[in-house]
Amino acid sequence: MINIETTLDGFDAHQKAIAMAQATIEWERVCLERFLCYLQSEGVERLTDVDTKFLIRYQIYLCTLKNKKGNLYSAASQNYAMSTVRKFYKLLRRKGEVFYNPADGLEGVKTAKSLPRNIRSE
């Protein structure tokens, strides 16, 4: 069984050790906690049981989440959440706790491109 608090605390300690901003640490903790709770809800007992197909299902799950205003998560928020998962598995791989990073080959959600703000007229 995955101990969520211990896992989150270990990730936070690593983020602090590499001098991440406190706001980044807090936001990535929220993203990672959501991921770990999803693992538990799906009956995953070990972090090594997660594969790329599972993470694709998690990406689809992220598409259904709503923020505090009731809007679906933006593509940028979904990509940030998956980036946190990728970073988490990269750390686990370096520590030798998993054999590979299942998030390595995943593509992000396509984000909308905005036009430049200061376009001059003729």
mmCIF file of C-alpha atoms in Angstrom:
data_model
loop_
_atom_site.group_PDB
_atom_site.id
_atom_site.type_symbol
_atom_site.label_atom_id
_atom_site.label_comp_id
_atom_site.label_asym_id
_atom_site.label_seq_id
_atom_site.Cartn_x
_atom_site.Cartn_y
_atom_site.Cartn_z
ATOM 1 C CA MET A 1 0.000 0.000 0.000
ATOM 2 C CA ILE A 2 1.257 3.459 -0.880
ATOM 3 C CA ASN A 3 1.727 5.733 2.133
ATOM 4 C CA ILE A 4 0.619 9.065 0.685
ATOM 5 C CA GLU A 5 1.939 11.318 3.490
ATOM 6 C CA THR A 6 5.376 9.702 3.546
ATOM 7 C CA THR A 7 5.620 9.845 -0.239
ATOM 8 C CA LEU A 8 4.576 13.500 -0.349
ATOM 9 C CA ASP A 9 6.960 14.447 2.453
ATOM 10 C CA GLY A 10 9.858 12.740 0.679
ATOM 11 C CA PHE A 11 9.076 14.574 -2.564
ATOM 12 C CA ASP A 12 8.786 17.892 -0.681
ATOM 13 C CA ALA A 13 12.140 17.307 1.014
ATOM 14 C CA HIS A 14 13.766 16.717 -2.367
ATOM 15 C CA GLN A 15 12.190 19.866 -3.805
ATOM 16 C CA LYS A 16 13.455 21.904 -0.840
ATOM 17 C CA ALA A 17 16.930 20.386 -1.183
ATOM 18 C CA ILE A 18 17.187 21.628 -4.758
ATOM 19 C CA ALA A 19 15.958 25.086 -3.686
ATOM 20 C CA MET A 20 12.571 25.107 -5.393
ATOM 21 C CA ALA A 21 10.318 28.065 -4.617
ATOM 22 C CA GLN A 22 7.847 27.416 -1.802
ATOM 23 C CA ALA A 23 4.876 28.152 -4.069
ATOM 24 C CA THR A 24 6.131 25.563 -6.571
ATOM 25 C CA ILE A 25 6.606 22.991 -3.815
ATOM 26 C CA GLU A 26 3.055 23.570 -2.573
ATOM 27 C CA TRP A 27 1.468 23.402 -6.033
ATOM 28 C CA GLU A 28 3.404 20.269 -6.998
ATOM 29 C CA ARG A 29 2.374 18.679 -3.696
ATOM 30 C CA VAL A 30 -1.274 19.259 -4.630
ATOM 31 C CA CYS A 31 -0.683 17.715 -8.076
ATOM 32 C CA LEU A 32 1.167 14.724 -6.632
ATOM 33 C CA GLU A 33 -1.405 14.197 -3.878
ATOM 34 C CA ARG A 34 -4.164 14.115 -6.501
ATOM 35 C CA PHE A 35 -2.165 11.533 -8.461
ATOM 36 C CA LEU A 36 -1.517 9.342 -5.415
ATOM 37 C CA CYS A 37 -5.196 9.460 -4.412
ATOM 38 C CA TYR A 38 -6.096 8.439 -7.956
ATOM 39 C CA LEU A 39 -3.702 5.490 -7.644
ATOM 40 C CA GLN A 40 -5.451 4.381 -4.468
ATOM 41 C CA SER A 41 -8.902 4.773 -6.005
ATOM 42 C CA GLU A 42 -7.782 2.540 -8.875
ATOM 43 C CA GLY A 43 -6.446 -0.097 -6.477
ATOM 44 C CA VAL A 44 -2.758 0.418 -7.294
ATOM 45 C CA GLU A 45 -0.700 -0.772 -4.333
ATOM 46 C CA ARG A 46 2.859 -0.094 -5.535
ATOM 47 C CA LEU A 47 4.360 2.747 -7.525
ATOM 48 C CA THR A 48 6.120 0.146 -9.685
ATOM 49 C CA ASP A 49 2.702 -1.111 -10.890
ATOM 50 C CA VAL A 50 2.138 2.103 -12.862
ATOM 51 C CA ASP A 51 2.808 1.880 -16.586
ATOM 52 C CA THR A 52 2.383 4.237 -19.535
ATOM 53 C CA LYS A 53 -1.138 2.954 -20.306
ATOM 54 C CA PHE A 54 -2.181 3.731 -16.744
ATOM 55 C CA LEU A 55 -0.786 7.266 -17.041
ATOM 56 C CA ILE A 56 -2.730 7.788 -20.264
ATOM 57 C CA ARG A 57 -5.889 6.907 -18.309
ATOM 58 C CA TYR A 58 -4.794 9.426 -15.661
ATOM 59 C CA GLN A 59 -4.405 12.081 -18.364
ATOM 60 C CA ILE A 60 -7.965 11.362 -19.485
ATOM 61 C CA TYR A 61 -9.098 11.631 -15.856
ATOM 62 C CA LEU A 62 -7.430 15.063 -15.603
ATOM 63 C CA CYS A 63 -9.536 16.203 -18.572
ATOM 64 C CA THR A 64 -12.678 15.608 -16.505
ATOM 65 C CA LEU A 65 -11.601 17.551 -13.399
ATOM 66 C CA LYS A 66 -13.068 20.940 -12.611
ATOM 67 C CA ASN A 67 -11.453 23.839 -10.789
ATOM 68 C CA LYS A 68 -12.980 25.884 -7.968
ATOM 69 C CA LYS A 69 -14.948 27.980 -10.457
ATOM 70 C CA GLY A 70 -16.514 24.875 -11.975
ATOM 71 C CA ASN A 71 -14.552 25.045 -15.229
ATOM 72 C CA LEU A 72 -12.643 22.115 -16.653
ATOM 73 C CA TYR A 73 -8.909 22.183 -16.009
ATOM 74 C CA SER A 74 -7.042 24.053 -18.697
ATOM 75 C CA ALA A 75 -4.566 22.294 -20.950
ATOM 76 C CA ALA A 76 -1.764 24.122 -19.115
ATOM 77 C CA SER A 77 -2.978 22.811 -15.729
ATOM 78 C CA GLN A 78 -3.230 19.280 -17.091
ATOM 79 C CA ASN A 79 0.287 19.520 -18.523
ATOM 80 C CA TYR A 80 1.628 20.863 -15.222
ATOM 81 C CA ALA A 81 0.056 17.970 -13.321
ATOM 82 C CA MET A 82 1.608 15.452 -15.710
ATOM 83 C CA SER A 83 4.934 17.274 -15.500
ATOM 84 C CA THR A 84 4.848 16.797 -11.732
ATOM 85 C CA VAL A 85 4.168 13.066 -12.173
ATOM 86 C CA ARG A 86 7.034 12.862 -14.665
ATOM 87 C CA LYS A 87 9.340 14.651 -12.220
ATOM 88 C CA PHE A 88 8.220 12.352 -9.384
ATOM 89 C CA TYR A 89 9.006 9.206 -11.368
ATOM 90 C CA LYS A 90 12.314 10.677 -12.498
ATOM 91 C CA LEU A 91 13.246 11.068 -8.816
ATOM 92 C CA LEU A 92 12.103 7.525 -8.026
ATOM 93 C CA ARG A 93 14.185 6.243 -10.951
ATOM 94 C CA ARG A 94 17.295 8.060 -9.695
ATOM 95 C CA LYS A 95 16.760 6.603 -6.227
ATOM 96 C CA GLY A 96 16.416 3.108 -7.704
ATOM 97 C CA GLU A 97 12.842 2.647 -6.479
ATOM 98 C CA VAL A 98 11.456 2.026 -9.981
ATOM 99 C CA PHE A 99 13.093 0.521 -13.055
ATOM 100 C CA TYR A 100 11.851 3.078 -15.572
ATOM 101 C CA ASN A 101 9.885 6.288 -15.784
ATOM 102 C CA PRO A 102 6.467 5.402 -17.267
ATOM 103 C CA ALA A 103 5.771 9.096 -17.950
ATOM 104 C CA ASP A 104 8.785 9.587 -20.232
ATOM 105 C CA GLY A 105 7.077 8.998 -23.569
ATOM 106 C CA LEU A 106 3.827 10.798 -22.866
ATOM 107 C CA GLU A 107 2.790 13.764 -24.949
ATOM 108 C CA GLY A 108 1.217 16.796 -23.354
ATOM 109 C CA VAL A 109 -2.177 18.242 -24.099
ATOM 110 C CA LYS A 110 -2.144 20.697 -26.972
ATOM 111 C CA THR A 111 -2.387 24.258 -25.648
ATOM 112 C CA ALA A 112 -3.951 27.200 -27.435
ATOM 113 C CA LYS A 113 -1.563 29.648 -29.017
ATOM 114 C CA SER A 114 -2.246 33.311 -28.362
ATOM 115 C CA LEU A 115 -1.465 36.112 -30.744
ATOM 116 C CA PRO A 116 1.185 38.694 -29.859
ATOM 117 C CA ARG A 117 -0.244 41.619 -27.926
ATOM 118 C CA ASN A 118 1.555 44.510 -29.589
ATOM 119 C CA ILE A 119 0.774 44.074 -33.259
ATOM 120 C CA ARG A 120 1.121 47.366 -35.063
ATOM 121 C CA SER A 121 -1.402 48.423 -37.621
ATOM 122 C CA GLU A 122 -0.447 49.976 -40.934
#
